[in-house]
Amino acid sequence: MRDQGSGPEREPDEAQRAANIRESFREAFRSEADFVARAPGRVNIIGEHTDYNGGYVLPAAIDRTLLVAAKPMPGSRTVELYSVNYDRWASFDLDNIEPSTDKSQTWSNYVRAVAWALADRGYIDVSAMHGAQLAIEGDVPRASGLSSSAAIEVASALTFTRLAGVEMGRVDLALVCQRAENEFIGVKSGIMDQFISALGQADSALLIDTRSLAYEAVPLGLEEISYKLVVADSAVPRSLITSAYNQRTVECEQAVRILAPLLNLGRGAQLRDISLAQLEEHKDALPEMLYRRAHHVISEDDRTLRAAELMRAGLGKDDNMAQFGKLLYASHVSLRDDYEVSSPQLDMLVELASEVPGVAGARMTGAGFGGCTVNIVQARHLDEFQHHVIDQYRQRTGLDGKLYVCKAVEGGTYV
Ligand code: GLA
């Protein structure tokens, strides 16, 4: 990955990056790419670890994206891949799509996963498809909780569907990418990341009902009131994420298994179906740890709906921003204490942020166990944020935290 520097930086614009990846394609394959697909990473504003419980999430697609330049290879059965970031090659056979266990090729597994899932679901007829050459470049920080994996999955799905001449709805495309992640990569993730990467809208977050997959664009409206969406990267890559994440999904299921009969809920019940009052009523039926897990998820759903409500009403009005900020802080505390997916570094970043004037709210974002925080910061306090949060963080931890000032952008496109 290119070094992001430690200051709030502007990325080269997308047209320039598209030109660059076409140039990289030319150098790598000695020919011209037919098209370039692009998909963004995301920051989740609020609604964490709710999506595999049928609950609500409120993410935004961000101006950190993954580009795939592609060209079909008539007569070939091979997909050849070149990663600009790693300066590495990989390839796979369309007749036998398997994950690579070769460490130098695991980056290509997301692309393989999506080809596999599209074929497995019957969306593309792999036997009729040509091989292809693909060059890939991204500036979504990896292992940071900003969904670089969803970005590569969605960009790959856009690439393969176009190569196969198939039109596919965006919700279906997100579902195929989730299946790729769940079954080929082995992370039992919910639908949030792939959904927002495929369907994100500029200047908005999406309130997604992860059960019905109904969604609503909720304008962020930060520019108008001189606030910024700021991501602070703890520079601690997420570790043990797969096992800890999958463990949380199991704990939520266990809590439902105990509560559902007590509440006369039928098969298919999820934490989404249980209110805080019901949880409190049956608190004693649950082991303490499962109670806390359920408490996080159920209270987070409430916070997410309230946050969306405040955004709809306008964060610039009345004391809506203050209330919104409180919801973010409360989400962090809940993730830290009830759900236990934060880390000392993320806690420190949130605490430091809370000391800066002009910070409305802050919380860890994404799966946790390292990665990033999301902060809503008054534009005129950005320098102070940089100095206080990032400099203090470096002094206390020796770690080189980074800031990304983000814009909410459109989901996957061809550029
Ligand atoms: C990861 C998963 C998402 C979601 C978040 C936590 O990003 O991919 O589906 O569960 O963690 O909110």
Short mmCIF file of N, CA and C and ligand atoms in Angstrom, two decimals, residues 42 44 47-52 57 145 147 181 187-194 238 245 366-368, ligand 1:
data_model
loop_
_atom_site.label_atom_id
_atom_site.label_comp_id
_atom_site.label_asym_id
_atom_site.label_seq_id
_atom_site.Cartn_x
_atom_site.Cartn_y
_atom_site.Cartn_z
N ARG A 42 -15.59 1.75 3.06
CA ARG A 42 -16.68 2.41 3.77
C ARG A 42 -16.26 2.74 5.20
N ASN A 44 -18.39 2.97 8.80
CA ASN A 44 -19.71 2.82 9.41
C ASN A 44 -19.88 3.93 10.45
N GLY A 47 -24.08 1.57 14.18
CA GLY A 47 -24.78 0.32 13.87
C GLY A 47 -23.73 -0.75 13.68
N GLU A 48 -23.04 -1.09 14.78
CA GLU A 48 -21.90 -2.02 14.67
C GLU A 48 -22.25 -3.38 15.24
N HIS A 49 -21.90 -4.41 14.49
CA HIS A 49 -22.19 -5.79 14.86
C HIS A 49 -23.69 -6.04 15.01
N THR A 50 -24.45 -5.31 14.24
CA THR A 50 -25.90 -5.52 14.21
C THR A 50 -26.33 -6.26 12.95
N ASP A 51 -25.46 -6.25 11.92
CA ASP A 51 -25.97 -6.70 10.61
C ASP A 51 -26.15 -8.21 10.52
N TYR A 52 -25.44 -8.98 11.33
CA TYR A 52 -25.69 -10.42 11.31
C TYR A 52 -26.75 -10.80 12.35
N VAL A 57 -27.92 -0.68 10.18
CA VAL A 57 -26.57 -0.12 10.07
C VAL A 57 -26.68 1.21 9.34
N GLY A 145 -10.47 -1.94 9.09
CA GLY A 145 -11.89 -1.81 9.36
C GLY A 145 -12.57 -0.85 8.40
N SER A 147 -13.09 -1.83 5.16
CA SER A 147 -13.67 -2.70 4.14
C SER A 147 -12.94 -2.71 2.81
N GLU A 181 -17.45 -13.87 0.60
CA GLU A 181 -16.74 -13.64 1.86
C GLU A 181 -17.06 -14.75 2.87
N VAL A 187 -15.18 -15.79 6.46
CA VAL A 187 -15.60 -14.85 7.51
C VAL A 187 -17.11 -14.74 7.43
N LYS A 188 -17.78 -14.98 8.58
CA LYS A 188 -19.25 -15.03 8.58
C LYS A 188 -19.83 -13.63 8.68
N SER A 189 -19.34 -12.73 7.86
CA SER A 189 -19.73 -11.33 7.96
C SER A 189 -21.18 -11.12 7.55
N GLY A 190 -21.74 -10.01 8.01
CA GLY A 190 -23.07 -9.61 7.58
C GLY A 190 -22.99 -8.96 6.21
N ILE A 191 -24.05 -8.24 5.84
CA ILE A 191 -24.17 -7.71 4.48
C ILE A 191 -23.68 -6.26 4.38
N MET A 192 -23.41 -5.61 5.52
CA MET A 192 -23.17 -4.16 5.49
C MET A 192 -22.11 -3.73 4.48
N ASP A 193 -20.92 -4.33 4.54
CA ASP A 193 -19.79 -3.78 3.78
C ASP A 193 -20.00 -3.88 2.28
N GLN A 194 -20.45 -5.04 1.84
CA GLN A 194 -20.66 -5.24 0.40
C GLN A 194 -21.82 -4.38 -0.07
N ARG A 238 -5.83 -5.35 12.47
CA ARG A 238 -6.71 -6.24 13.21
C ARG A 238 -6.09 -7.63 13.24
N TYR A 245 -14.49 -12.66 15.42
CA TYR A 245 -15.72 -12.21 14.76
C TYR A 245 -16.73 -13.36 14.69
N GLY A 366 -16.27 -0.43 12.34
CA GLY A 366 -15.93 -1.71 11.73
C GLY A 366 -15.94 -2.82 12.78
N ALA A 367 -15.32 -3.92 12.42
CA ALA A 367 -15.40 -5.10 13.29
C ALA A 367 -14.69 -4.91 14.63
N GLY A 368 -13.64 -4.07 14.67
CA GLY A 368 -12.91 -3.84 15.91
C GLY A 368 -11.63 -4.65 15.99
C1 GLA B 1 -17.28 -6.32 9.55
C2 GLA B 1 -18.32 -7.15 8.80
C3 GLA B 1 -19.67 -6.44 8.76
C4 GLA B 1 -20.11 -5.99 10.14
C5 GLA B 1 -18.97 -5.27 10.86
C6 GLA B 1 -19.31 -4.96 12.29
O1 GLA B 1 -17.01 -5.16 8.85
O2 GLA B 1 -17.88 -7.40 7.49
O3 GLA B 1 -20.63 -7.28 8.15
O4 GLA B 1 -20.56 -7.07 10.89
O5 GLA B 1 -17.77 -6.00 10.85
O6 GLA B 1 -20.37 -4.08 12.36
#
